[in-house]
Tab-separated table of C-alpha atoms and ligand atoms in Angstrom:
chain	number	residue	atom	x	y	z
A	1	MET	CA	-43.853	-10.351	-25.721
A	2	ASN	CA	-44.755	-10.627	-29.391
A	3	PHE	CA	-45.142	-7.743	-31.783
A	4	TYR	CA	-47.327	-7.684	-34.893
A	5	SER	CA	-46.928	-5.645	-38.039
A	6	LEU	CA	-49.521	-2.914	-38.510
A	7	ASN	CA	-49.724	-3.994	-42.157
A	8	LYS	CA	-50.934	-7.379	-40.830
A	9	ILE	CA	-49.123	-9.466	-43.465
A	10	ALA	CA	-45.707	-10.247	-41.960
A	11	PRO	CA	-45.556	-12.813	-39.139
A	12	ASN	CA	-45.438	-11.784	-35.471
A	13	VAL	CA	-41.972	-11.530	-33.948
A	14	SER	CA	-40.315	-11.397	-30.528
A	15	PHE	CA	-39.063	-8.149	-28.958
A	16	LYS	CA	-35.550	-9.125	-29.999
A	17	ASP	CA	-36.484	-9.639	-33.654
A	18	ALA	CA	-38.551	-6.448	-33.704
A	19	VAL	CA	-35.490	-4.532	-32.465
A	20	ILE	CA	-33.105	-6.179	-34.923
A	21	LYS	CA	-35.445	-5.816	-37.909
A	22	GLY	CA	-36.690	-2.279	-37.168
A	23	LEU	CA	-39.475	-2.382	-39.735
A	24	ALA	CA	-41.501	-5.537	-40.547
A	25	PRO	CA	-40.833	-7.199	-43.938
A	26	ASP	CA	-44.266	-5.988	-45.132
A	27	LYS	CA	-43.075	-2.413	-44.305
A	28	GLY	CA	-45.466	-2.153	-41.366
A	29	LEU	CA	-44.517	-0.765	-37.960
A	30	TYR	CA	-44.367	-3.263	-35.108
A	31	PHE	CA	-46.929	-2.956	-32.302
A	32	PRO	CA	-47.162	-4.976	-29.052
A	33	GLU	CA	-49.729	-7.792	-29.150
A	34	LYS	CA	-51.015	-6.993	-25.686
A	35	THR	CA	-50.707	-4.216	-23.099
A	36	THR	CA	-51.480	-4.734	-19.437
A	37	PRO	CA	-52.181	-1.583	-17.404
A	38	LEU	CA	-49.862	-1.005	-14.439
A	39	SER	CA	-51.319	-1.633	-11.001
A	40	LYS	CA	-53.137	1.113	-9.074
A	41	GLU	CA	-50.864	0.229	-6.173
A	42	PHE	CA	-47.788	1.191	-8.229
A	43	LEU	CA	-49.287	4.411	-9.619
A	44	ASN	CA	-50.578	5.520	-6.206
A	45	ASN	CA	-47.139	5.040	-4.679
A	46	ILE	CA	-44.988	6.165	-7.595
A	47	GLU	CA	-43.178	8.784	-5.468
A	48	ASN	CA	-41.577	5.938	-3.516
A	49	TYR	CA	-39.906	4.470	-6.602
A	50	SER	CA	-36.598	5.563	-8.140
A	51	ASN	CA	-36.515	6.477	-11.845
A	52	THR	CA	-34.812	3.157	-12.635
A	53	GLU	CA	-37.526	1.233	-10.768
A	54	ILE	CA	-40.286	3.170	-12.537
A	55	ALA	CA	-38.734	2.573	-15.960
A	56	PHE	CA	-38.367	-1.129	-15.203
A	57	GLU	CA	-42.059	-1.417	-14.228
A	58	VAL	CA	-43.056	0.433	-17.395
A	59	ILE	CA	-40.961	-1.539	-19.916
A	60	LYS	CA	-40.793	-5.039	-18.448
A	61	GLN	CA	-43.948	-6.431	-20.051
A	62	PHE	CA	-42.661	-5.476	-23.518
A	63	VAL	CA	-39.231	-7.035	-23.101
A	64	ALA	CA	-40.516	-9.954	-20.968
A	65	ASP	CA	-37.932	-12.686	-20.471
A	66	GLU	CA	-35.895	-11.804	-23.554
A	67	ILE	CA	-33.520	-9.775	-21.395
A	68	PRO	CA	-33.085	-11.049	-17.814
A	69	GLU	CA	-34.217	-8.689	-15.042
A	70	LYS	CA	-30.719	-7.927	-13.822
A	71	GLU	CA	-29.440	-7.053	-17.304
A	72	LEU	CA	-32.538	-5.004	-18.147
A	73	LYS	CA	-32.154	-2.986	-14.967
A	74	ALA	CA	-28.509	-2.329	-15.832
A	75	ILE	CA	-29.516	-1.187	-19.340
A	76	ILE	CA	-32.112	1.175	-17.846
A	77	GLU	CA	-29.688	2.552	-15.296
A	78	GLU	CA	-27.100	3.341	-17.976
A	79	THR	CA	-29.761	4.826	-20.256
A	80	LEU	CA	-31.051	7.203	-17.583
A	81	ASN	CA	-27.840	8.606	-16.127
A	82	PHE	CA	-29.082	12.208	-16.294
A	83	ASP	CA	-31.915	14.338	-14.887
A	84	PHE	CA	-35.448	15.073	-16.084
A	85	PRO	CA	-36.312	18.263	-14.205
A	86	ILE	CA	-39.619	20.099	-14.294
A	87	VAL	CA	-39.124	23.851	-14.428
A	88	SER	CA	-42.005	26.091	-13.452
A	89	ILE	CA	-42.832	28.782	-16.046
A	90	GLU	CA	-46.243	30.195	-15.170
A	91	LYS	CA	-48.650	29.482	-12.328
A	92	ASN	CA	-50.108	26.451	-14.069
A	93	ILE	CA	-47.485	25.739	-16.756
A	94	ALA	CA	-44.116	24.015	-16.482
A	95	ALA	CA	-41.453	22.714	-18.874
A	96	LEU	CA	-40.302	19.102	-18.670
A	97	GLU	CA	-36.648	19.367	-19.680
A	98	LEU	CA	-35.565	16.350	-21.668
A	99	PHE	CA	-32.232	17.767	-22.790
A	100	HIS	CA	-29.807	16.901	-20.017
A	101	GLY	CA	-28.364	13.866	-21.800
A	102	PRO	CA	-25.100	13.677	-23.759
A	103	THR	CA	-26.406	15.231	-27.020
A	104	MET	CA	-28.937	17.534	-25.350
A	105	ALA	CA	-32.087	16.272	-27.052
A	106	PHE	CA	-34.758	13.838	-25.846
A	107	LYS	CA	-33.673	11.333	-28.481
A	108	ASP	CA	-30.792	10.363	-26.166
A	109	VAL	CA	-33.190	8.249	-24.089
A	110	GLY	CA	-34.449	6.080	-26.941
A	111	ALA	CA	-31.075	5.871	-28.677
A	112	ARG	CA	-29.216	4.826	-25.513
A	113	PHE	CA	-31.818	2.206	-24.641
A	114	MET	CA	-31.921	0.746	-28.141
A	115	ALA	CA	-28.113	0.638	-28.411
A	116	ARG	CA	-27.822	-1.299	-25.165
A	117	CYS	CA	-30.558	-3.766	-26.136
A	118	LEU	CA	-28.817	-4.501	-29.447
A	119	GLY	CA	-25.500	-4.790	-27.614
A	120	TYR	CA	-27.058	-7.304	-25.196
A	121	PHE	CA	-28.559	-9.450	-27.968
A	122	ASN	CA	-25.250	-9.505	-29.777
A	123	LYS	CA	-23.300	-10.497	-26.682
A	124	GLU	CA	-25.725	-13.308	-25.854
A	125	GLU	CA	-25.696	-14.975	-29.209
A	126	LYS	CA	-22.844	-13.522	-31.175
A	127	THR	CA	-25.352	-12.640	-33.850
A	128	ALA	CA	-23.820	-11.439	-37.093
A	129	LYS	CA	-22.698	-7.842	-36.996
A	130	VAL	CA	-25.594	-5.381	-37.253
A	131	THR	CA	-25.267	-2.170	-39.252
A	132	VAL	CA	-27.472	0.667	-38.071
A	133	LEU	CA	-28.153	2.910	-41.036
A	134	VAL	CA	-29.755	6.239	-40.323
A	135	ALA	CA	-30.487	9.478	-42.158
A	136	THR	CA	-30.602	12.618	-40.058
A	137	SER	CA	-31.762	16.191	-40.443
A	138	GLY	CA	-29.918	17.026	-37.222
A	139	ASP	CA	-30.719	15.572	-33.815
A	140	THR	CA	-31.230	11.881	-34.572
A	141	GLY	CA	-27.692	11.428	-35.881
A	142	GLY	CA	-25.992	12.850	-32.802
A	143	ALA	CA	-28.132	10.882	-30.353
A	144	VAL	CA	-27.618	7.645	-32.276
A	145	ALA	CA	-23.855	8.226	-32.661
A	146	SER	CA	-23.438	8.926	-28.955
A	147	GLY	CA	-25.813	6.147	-27.861
A	148	PHE	CA	-24.112	3.453	-29.974
A	149	LEU	CA	-20.499	4.536	-29.475
A	150	GLY	CA	-18.385	1.522	-28.566
A	151	VAL	CA	-21.288	-0.983	-28.597
A	152	GLU	CA	-19.827	-4.362	-29.633
A	153	GLY	CA	-21.225	-5.997	-32.745
A	154	VAL	CA	-22.879	-2.838	-34.045
A	155	ASP	CA	-21.607	-0.475	-36.738
A	156	VAL	CA	-23.379	2.830	-37.213
A	157	VAL	CA	-23.538	4.680	-40.525
A	158	ILE	CA	-25.105	8.136	-40.460
A	159	LEU	CA	-26.070	10.080	-43.567
A	160	TYR	CA	-26.452	13.822	-43.213
A	161	PRO	CA	-26.983	16.610	-45.739
A	162	SER	CA	-23.809	18.647	-46.222
A	163	GLY	CA	-24.154	22.231	-44.985
A	164	LYS	CA	-27.718	21.715	-43.756
A	165	VAL	CA	-27.203	20.761	-40.108
A	166	SER	CA	-26.048	23.193	-37.421
A	167	ASP	CA	-22.341	23.345	-36.474
A	168	VAL	CA	-23.041	21.768	-33.101
A	169	GLN	CA	-25.050	18.974	-34.686
A	170	GLU	CA	-22.344	18.295	-37.289
A	171	LYS	CA	-19.651	18.015	-34.624
A	172	GLN	CA	-21.812	15.615	-32.636
A	173	LEU	CA	-22.037	13.337	-35.690
A	174	THR	CA	-18.541	13.494	-37.076
A	175	THR	CA	-16.101	13.521	-34.166
A	176	LEU	CA	-16.668	10.254	-32.324
A	177	GLY	CA	-14.821	7.700	-34.486
A	178	GLN	CA	-14.696	4.013	-33.396
A	179	ASN	CA	-17.810	2.216	-34.739
A	180	ILE	CA	-19.456	5.426	-35.970
A	181	THR	CA	-19.081	6.638	-39.573
A	182	ALA	CA	-20.560	9.890	-40.867
A	183	LEU	CA	-21.372	10.084	-44.570
A	184	GLU	CA	-21.686	13.664	-45.751
A	185	VAL	CA	-24.168	13.722	-48.588
A	186	TYR	CA	-24.189	16.389	-51.274
A	187	GLY	CA	-27.934	16.850	-51.266
A	188	THR	CA	-30.885	17.420	-48.967
A	189	PHE	CA	-32.240	15.450	-46.022
A	190	ASP	CA	-34.821	13.941	-48.386
A	191	ASP	CA	-31.949	12.650	-50.571
A	192	CYS	CA	-30.331	11.054	-47.504
A	193	GLN	CA	-33.586	9.421	-46.522
A	194	ALA	CA	-34.210	8.178	-50.066
A	195	MET	CA	-30.753	6.530	-50.125
A	196	VAL	CA	-31.419	4.806	-46.798
A	197	LYS	CA	-34.786	3.548	-48.035
A	198	THR	CA	-33.182	2.246	-51.234
A	199	ALA	CA	-30.595	0.386	-49.168
A	200	PHE	CA	-33.267	-1.345	-47.065
A	201	LEU	CA	-34.968	-2.542	-50.269
A	202	ASP	CA	-31.762	-3.588	-52.060
A	203	GLU	CA	-32.024	-7.407	-52.151
A	204	GLU	CA	-28.367	-7.816	-53.073
A	205	LEU	CA	-27.266	-5.698	-50.121
A	206	ILE	CA	-29.605	-7.137	-47.479
A	207	ALA	CA	-28.563	-10.664	-48.486
A	208	THR	CA	-25.092	-9.927	-47.110
A	209	LYS	CA	-25.670	-7.230	-44.452
A	210	ASN	CA	-27.856	-7.088	-41.348
A	211	LEU	CA	-29.260	-3.603	-41.741
A	212	THR	CA	-31.492	-1.964	-39.160
A	213	SER	CA	-32.783	1.531	-38.592
A	214	ALA	CA	-32.563	3.601	-35.429
A	215	ASN	CA	-35.363	6.081	-35.825
A	216	SER	CA	-38.564	6.022	-33.799
A	217	ILE	CA	-40.117	3.279	-35.920
A	218	ASN	CA	-37.860	0.925	-33.928
A	219	VAL	CA	-39.741	-0.320	-30.841
A	220	ALA	CA	-36.606	-0.054	-28.697
A	221	ARG	CA	-36.410	3.660	-29.447
A	222	TRP	CA	-40.124	4.342	-29.230
A	223	LEU	CA	-41.182	2.550	-26.031
A	224	PRO	CA	-38.548	3.915	-23.574
A	225	GLN	CA	-39.879	7.391	-24.381
A	226	MET	CA	-42.763	6.479	-22.051
A	227	PHE	CA	-40.397	6.714	-19.077
A	228	TYR	CA	-40.283	10.484	-18.663
A	229	PHE	CA	-44.068	10.909	-18.762
A	230	PHE	CA	-44.114	8.759	-15.619
A	231	PHE	CA	-41.200	10.718	-14.101
A	232	ALA	CA	-43.190	13.917	-14.644
A	233	TYR	CA	-46.266	12.399	-13.005
A	234	LYS	CA	-44.148	11.372	-10.033
A	235	GLN	CA	-43.012	14.981	-9.582
A	236	LEU	CA	-46.449	16.555	-10.084
A	237	LYS	CA	-48.766	14.074	-8.381
A	238	SER	CA	-48.919	15.981	-5.096
A	239	LYS	CA	-50.421	18.996	-6.907
A	240	ASN	CA	-53.650	17.025	-7.296
A	241	LYS	CA	-54.385	18.617	-10.672
A	242	ASP	CA	-55.525	17.197	-13.980
A	243	LEU	CA	-52.398	16.938	-16.095
A	244	ILE	CA	-52.152	18.074	-19.691
A	245	PHE	CA	-49.041	17.254	-21.742
A	246	SER	CA	-48.178	19.247	-24.837
A	247	VAL	CA	-45.641	17.483	-27.052
A	248	PRO	CA	-43.888	19.241	-29.962
A	249	SER	CA	-44.335	16.652	-32.687
A	250	GLY	CA	-42.736	15.763	-36.013
A	251	ASN	CA	-42.633	12.050	-36.634
A	252	PHE	CA	-45.042	11.576	-33.683
A	253	GLY	CA	-42.899	8.988	-31.872
A	254	ASN	CA	-42.648	10.972	-28.655
A	255	ILE	CA	-46.355	11.724	-28.309
A	256	CYS	CA	-47.176	8.164	-29.328
A	257	ALA	CA	-45.081	7.025	-26.350
A	258	GLY	CA	-47.057	9.408	-24.110
A	259	LEU	CA	-50.288	7.879	-25.374
A	260	MET	CA	-48.931	4.372	-24.665
A	261	ALA	CA	-48.111	5.539	-21.126
A	262	HIS	CA	-51.752	6.642	-20.862
A	263	LYS	CA	-52.850	3.209	-22.089
A	264	LEU	CA	-50.772	1.716	-19.272
A	265	GLY	CA	-52.802	3.782	-16.815
A	266	LEU	CA	-50.870	7.033	-16.443
A	267	PRO	CA	-53.429	9.568	-15.173
A	268	VAL	CA	-53.386	12.296	-17.831
A	269	LYS	CA	-56.442	14.285	-18.868
A	270	LYS	CA	-55.269	15.398	-22.271
A	271	PHE	CA	-52.385	15.207	-24.716
A	272	ILE	CA	-51.710	17.965	-27.205
A	273	ALA	CA	-49.701	17.268	-30.345
A	274	ALA	CA	-48.256	20.676	-31.236
A	275	THR	CA	-46.795	21.003	-34.737
A	276	ASN	CA	-45.219	23.670	-36.911
A	277	ILE	CA	-46.822	24.401	-40.300
A	278	ASN	CA	-46.343	20.757	-41.248
A	279	ASP	CA	-49.930	20.255	-40.130
A	280	ILE	CA	-50.847	16.785	-41.362
A	281	VAL	CA	-52.219	15.603	-38.002
A	282	PRO	CA	-54.035	18.826	-37.002
A	283	ASN	CA	-55.739	18.540	-40.409
A	284	TYR	CA	-56.616	14.921	-39.782
A	285	MET	CA	-58.151	15.788	-36.408
A	286	GLU	CA	-60.318	18.373	-38.101
A	287	THR	CA	-61.318	16.535	-41.261
A	288	GLY	CA	-60.797	12.832	-40.555
A	289	ILE	CA	-58.681	12.612	-43.697
A	290	TYR	CA	-54.957	11.843	-43.590
A	291	THR	CA	-53.158	13.673	-46.377
A	292	PRO	CA	-49.340	13.490	-46.382
A	293	LYS	CA	-47.565	16.425	-48.024
A	294	PRO	CA	-43.936	17.248	-48.853
A	295	SER	CA	-42.322	18.712	-45.729
A	296	LYS	CA	-41.863	22.473	-45.427
A	297	GLN	CA	-38.772	23.999	-43.824
A	298	THR	CA	-39.266	25.810	-40.494
A	299	ILE	CA	-37.227	27.070	-37.527
A	300	SER	CA	-38.301	23.980	-35.554
A	301	ASN	CA	-36.628	21.795	-38.161
A	302	ALA	CA	-36.632	18.518	-36.217
A	303	MET	CA	-40.397	18.573	-36.772
A	304	ASP	CA	-40.350	19.214	-40.524
A	305	VAL	CA	-42.111	15.980	-41.386
A	306	GLY	CA	-44.764	15.637	-44.073
A	307	ASP	CA	-45.841	12.051	-43.396
A	308	PRO	CA	-45.418	11.242	-39.683
A	309	SER	CA	-44.557	7.529	-39.432
A	310	ASN	CA	-45.879	6.913	-35.936
A	311	PHE	CA	-49.378	8.264	-36.482
A	312	VAL	CA	-50.577	4.775	-37.520
A	313	ARG	CA	-49.492	3.548	-34.088
A	314	ILE	CA	-51.609	6.253	-32.452
A	315	LEU	CA	-54.636	5.146	-34.463
A	316	GLU	CA	-53.957	1.572	-33.342
A	317	ILE	CA	-53.821	2.611	-29.662
A	318	PHE	CA	-57.347	4.001	-30.049
A	319	GLU	CA	-58.488	1.025	-32.142
A	320	ASN	CA	-59.068	3.320	-35.108
A	321	ASP	CA	-61.931	5.016	-33.282
A	322	ASP	CA	-61.703	8.765	-33.923
A	323	SER	CA	-64.118	9.709	-31.150
A	324	LYS	CA	-62.010	7.849	-28.552
A	325	LEU	CA	-58.891	9.462	-30.016
A	326	LYS	CA	-60.367	12.956	-29.756
A	327	GLU	CA	-61.234	12.493	-26.089
A	328	VAL	CA	-57.531	12.180	-25.276
A	329	LEU	CA	-55.699	13.987	-28.097
A	330	SER	CA	-55.934	17.480	-29.562
A	331	SER	CA	-53.578	18.840	-32.200
A	332	TYR	CA	-52.712	22.389	-33.246
A	333	SER	CA	-50.309	23.895	-35.751
A	334	PHE	CA	-48.232	27.090	-35.378
A	335	SER	CA	-46.284	29.311	-37.770
A	336	ASP	CA	-42.643	30.334	-37.327
A	337	LYS	CA	-43.825	33.829	-36.527
A	338	GLU	CA	-45.995	32.602	-33.657
A	339	THR	CA	-43.115	30.441	-32.446
A	340	GLN	CA	-40.665	33.360	-32.433
A	341	GLN	CA	-43.222	35.497	-30.620
A	342	ALA	CA	-43.687	32.773	-27.999
A	343	MET	CA	-39.913	32.457	-27.434
A	344	LYS	CA	-39.726	36.190	-26.907
A	345	GLU	CA	-42.672	36.201	-24.512
A	346	ILE	CA	-41.369	33.273	-22.459
A	347	LYS	CA	-38.020	35.040	-22.112
A	348	GLU	CA	-39.367	38.498	-21.322
A	349	LYS	CA	-42.204	37.514	-18.983
A	350	TYR	CA	-40.833	34.392	-17.338
A	351	HIS	CA	-37.043	34.629	-17.887
A	352	TYR	CA	-36.880	31.202	-19.469
A	353	ILE	CA	-35.116	30.397	-22.740
A	354	ALA	CA	-37.145	27.945	-24.782
A	355	ASP	CA	-35.842	26.325	-27.941
A	356	PRO	CA	-38.087	26.607	-31.033
A	357	HIS	CA	-39.545	23.097	-30.522
A	358	GLY	CA	-40.371	23.651	-26.847
A	359	ALA	CA	-41.948	26.986	-27.786
A	360	VAL	CA	-44.316	25.171	-30.151
A	361	GLY	CA	-45.259	22.910	-27.228
A	362	TYR	CA	-45.896	25.964	-25.035
A	363	LEU	CA	-48.145	27.424	-27.731
A	364	GLY	CA	-50.164	24.200	-27.714
A	365	LEU	CA	-51.016	24.722	-24.034
A	366	LYS	CA	-51.866	28.381	-24.596
A	367	LYS	CA	-54.122	27.563	-27.519
A	368	ARG	CA	-56.142	25.032	-25.556
A	369	GLY	CA	-56.234	27.114	-22.375
A	370	MET	CA	-56.502	25.638	-18.893
A	371	ASP	CA	-58.902	25.932	-16.010
A	372	GLU	CA	-58.127	26.136	-12.282
A	373	ASN	CA	-57.930	22.390	-11.799
A	374	GLU	CA	-55.594	21.741	-14.707
A	375	PHE	CA	-51.818	21.841	-14.937
A	376	GLY	CA	-49.969	21.961	-18.259
A	377	ILE	CA	-46.533	20.554	-19.045
A	378	PHE	CA	-44.761	21.187	-22.349
A	379	LEU	CA	-41.838	18.990	-23.332
A	380	GLU	CA	-38.586	20.891	-23.841
A	381	THR	CA	-37.164	18.457	-26.392
A	382	ALA	CA	-33.770	20.094	-27.010
A	383	HIS	CA	-31.432	22.587	-25.373
A	384	PRO	CA	-31.671	26.042	-27.017
A	385	VAL	CA	-27.907	25.951	-27.670
A	386	LYS	CA	-28.584	23.454	-30.475
A	387	PHE	CA	-30.411	26.188	-32.385
A	388	LEU	CA	-28.208	29.183	-31.599
A	389	ASN	CA	-28.751	31.018	-34.877
A	390	VAL	CA	-32.530	30.962	-34.327
A	391	VAL	CA	-32.596	31.553	-30.578
A	392	GLU	CA	-29.957	34.234	-29.967
A	393	PRO	CA	-31.392	36.960	-32.234
A	394	ILE	CA	-34.840	36.500	-30.659
A	395	ILE	CA	-33.782	36.636	-27.027
A	396	ASN	CA	-31.028	39.157	-27.740
A	397	GLU	CA	-28.530	37.384	-25.519
A	398	THR	CA	-25.662	34.937	-25.961
A	399	ILE	CA	-26.177	31.466	-24.585
A	400	GLU	CA	-23.339	29.874	-22.681
A	401	LEU	CA	-22.146	26.555	-24.089
A	402	PRO	CA	-22.873	23.617	-21.779
A	403	LYS	CA	-20.057	21.145	-21.124
A	404	GLN	CA	-21.481	18.482	-23.480
A	405	ILE	CA	-21.174	20.970	-26.338
A	406	LYS	CA	-17.785	22.374	-25.338
A	407	GLU	CA	-16.436	18.827	-25.424
A	408	VAL	CA	-17.211	18.336	-29.131
A	409	ILE	CA	-17.048	21.785	-30.651
A	410	ASP	CA	-13.243	21.912	-31.006
A	411	LYS	CA	-12.791	18.314	-32.131
A	412	GLN	CA	-11.762	17.451	-35.661
A	413	LYS	CA	-14.599	16.619	-38.037
A	414	VAL	CA	-14.183	13.340	-39.958
A	415	SER	CA	-16.663	12.464	-42.708
A	416	ILE	CA	-16.767	10.651	-46.034
A	417	ASN	CA	-18.322	12.522	-48.934
A	418	ILE	CA	-20.854	10.734	-51.083
A	419	SER	CA	-23.296	11.933	-53.689
A	420	SER	CA	-25.084	8.843	-55.013
A	421	TYR	CA	-26.687	5.611	-53.850
A	422	GLU	CA	-23.971	3.627	-55.642
A	423	GLU	CA	-21.350	5.245	-53.422
A	424	LEU	CA	-23.352	4.395	-50.306
A	425	LYS	CA	-23.719	0.789	-51.427
A	426	GLN	CA	-20.026	0.494	-52.194
A	427	PHE	CA	-19.197	1.840	-48.755
A	428	LEU	CA	-21.547	-0.631	-47.025
A	429	VAL	CA	-20.319	-3.616	-49.030
A	430	ASN	CA	-16.674	-2.868	-48.277
A	431	ALA	CA	-17.198	-1.933	-44.630
B	501	PLP	C1	-37.078	14.707	-33.067
B	501	PLP	C2	-37.459	15.961	-32.381
B	501	PLP	C3	-38.819	16.332	-32.209
B	501	PLP	C4	-39.961	15.530	-32.788
B	501	PLP	O1	-40.165	14.302	-32.136
B	501	PLP	P1	-41.041	13.170	-32.820
B	501	PLP	O2	-40.946	11.991	-31.930
B	501	PLP	O3	-40.429	12.929	-34.171
B	501	PLP	O4	-42.443	13.707	-32.942
B	501	PLP	C5	-39.102	17.485	-31.489
B	501	PLP	N1	-38.112	18.262	-31.005
B	501	PLP	C6	-36.812	17.940	-31.162
B	501	PLP	C7	-35.778	18.867	-30.620
B	501	PLP	C8	-36.432	16.788	-31.851
B	501	PLP	O5	-35.138	16.503	-32.014
């Protein structure tokens, strides 16, 4: 399968090259040249397929023959070695829990899949060593570190803002060793991201290093996020209701994957992109004008994004036709106060502990409202334990640490301090 750049200048590339490059040379995001809907036969019988079989059906047209069937199935099986349960909350609302992977956030799925694809390409051809360079405000770094740990031919360098990620998140980034290096930056997340961007544009550096990114602009992180929308459908199909998915959104990679799943034929009536006060997309849906703004800090900090990268892919899915887009997508924004109130309500009324991101998703369903024939699912994108200092005071209860967290919390942190781009460059050149 070939992928084209949404900036339409750079040449089309294979799946492999799209994964290795990350972003096209003209700075556009890659998008598949063609999508073929899945057969009615498959969708009507989805309950008879295992998760691995479903994922294989969903992804195979995008990977095509670039990874042989047997290897691709093995990659999928390793990627998906945890559960994706649906937990009932209210009569017509459930949470799709995406946090049962090693770092307890949905990003595990994309990161594990991408890591294994890169590992496969390297093994096949002994391509030059690839360096994955990534800036994180919290969850991305841990998922990427865990997903890429021990993958041959790939070094991972993670930049994170000193003192600005949670303790759990910091331990997940800094305790793995092997091919993972954590650079602790004296600055903000924006500083980390600016350094990474500078590195990708540094001609001298990219002449000697194969740099790639591992955020959701990479097709191998974005596309596997379609899998769990199908898993949810499999579990809910027998209800015979019109399904509505509410996705807490920041960079809009996750919801963009849901909309791709819909393009492949997944029967969903409506998608809701629920945001915090970083309301670029809700504004667009109302005014038709896309106005990026500097991000504002909130309690759902993995969604503090002022210029969501994947929104251009969503426009492409709907062929830049706003009326088609609005038939399938709605978008609403919520304040921290509303989010805290929702967390409290979900706990008190339904005895469920939502994390701040999931609570924003829940609010999206409430805002739209649902009739008798509809069933709403909000994505629980992270375990509440990752946001202890926000969650515990609201629910007035201590949360027990799951085993994935206990395993890292007492390990020794190892990081390298940097405070300028020059120091980053020096590190990369000498690595
Ligand atoms: C990354 C993240 C999001 C936002 O996902 P996008 O694909 O960037 O829209 C939501 N919740 C959590 C917990 C995250 O880590």
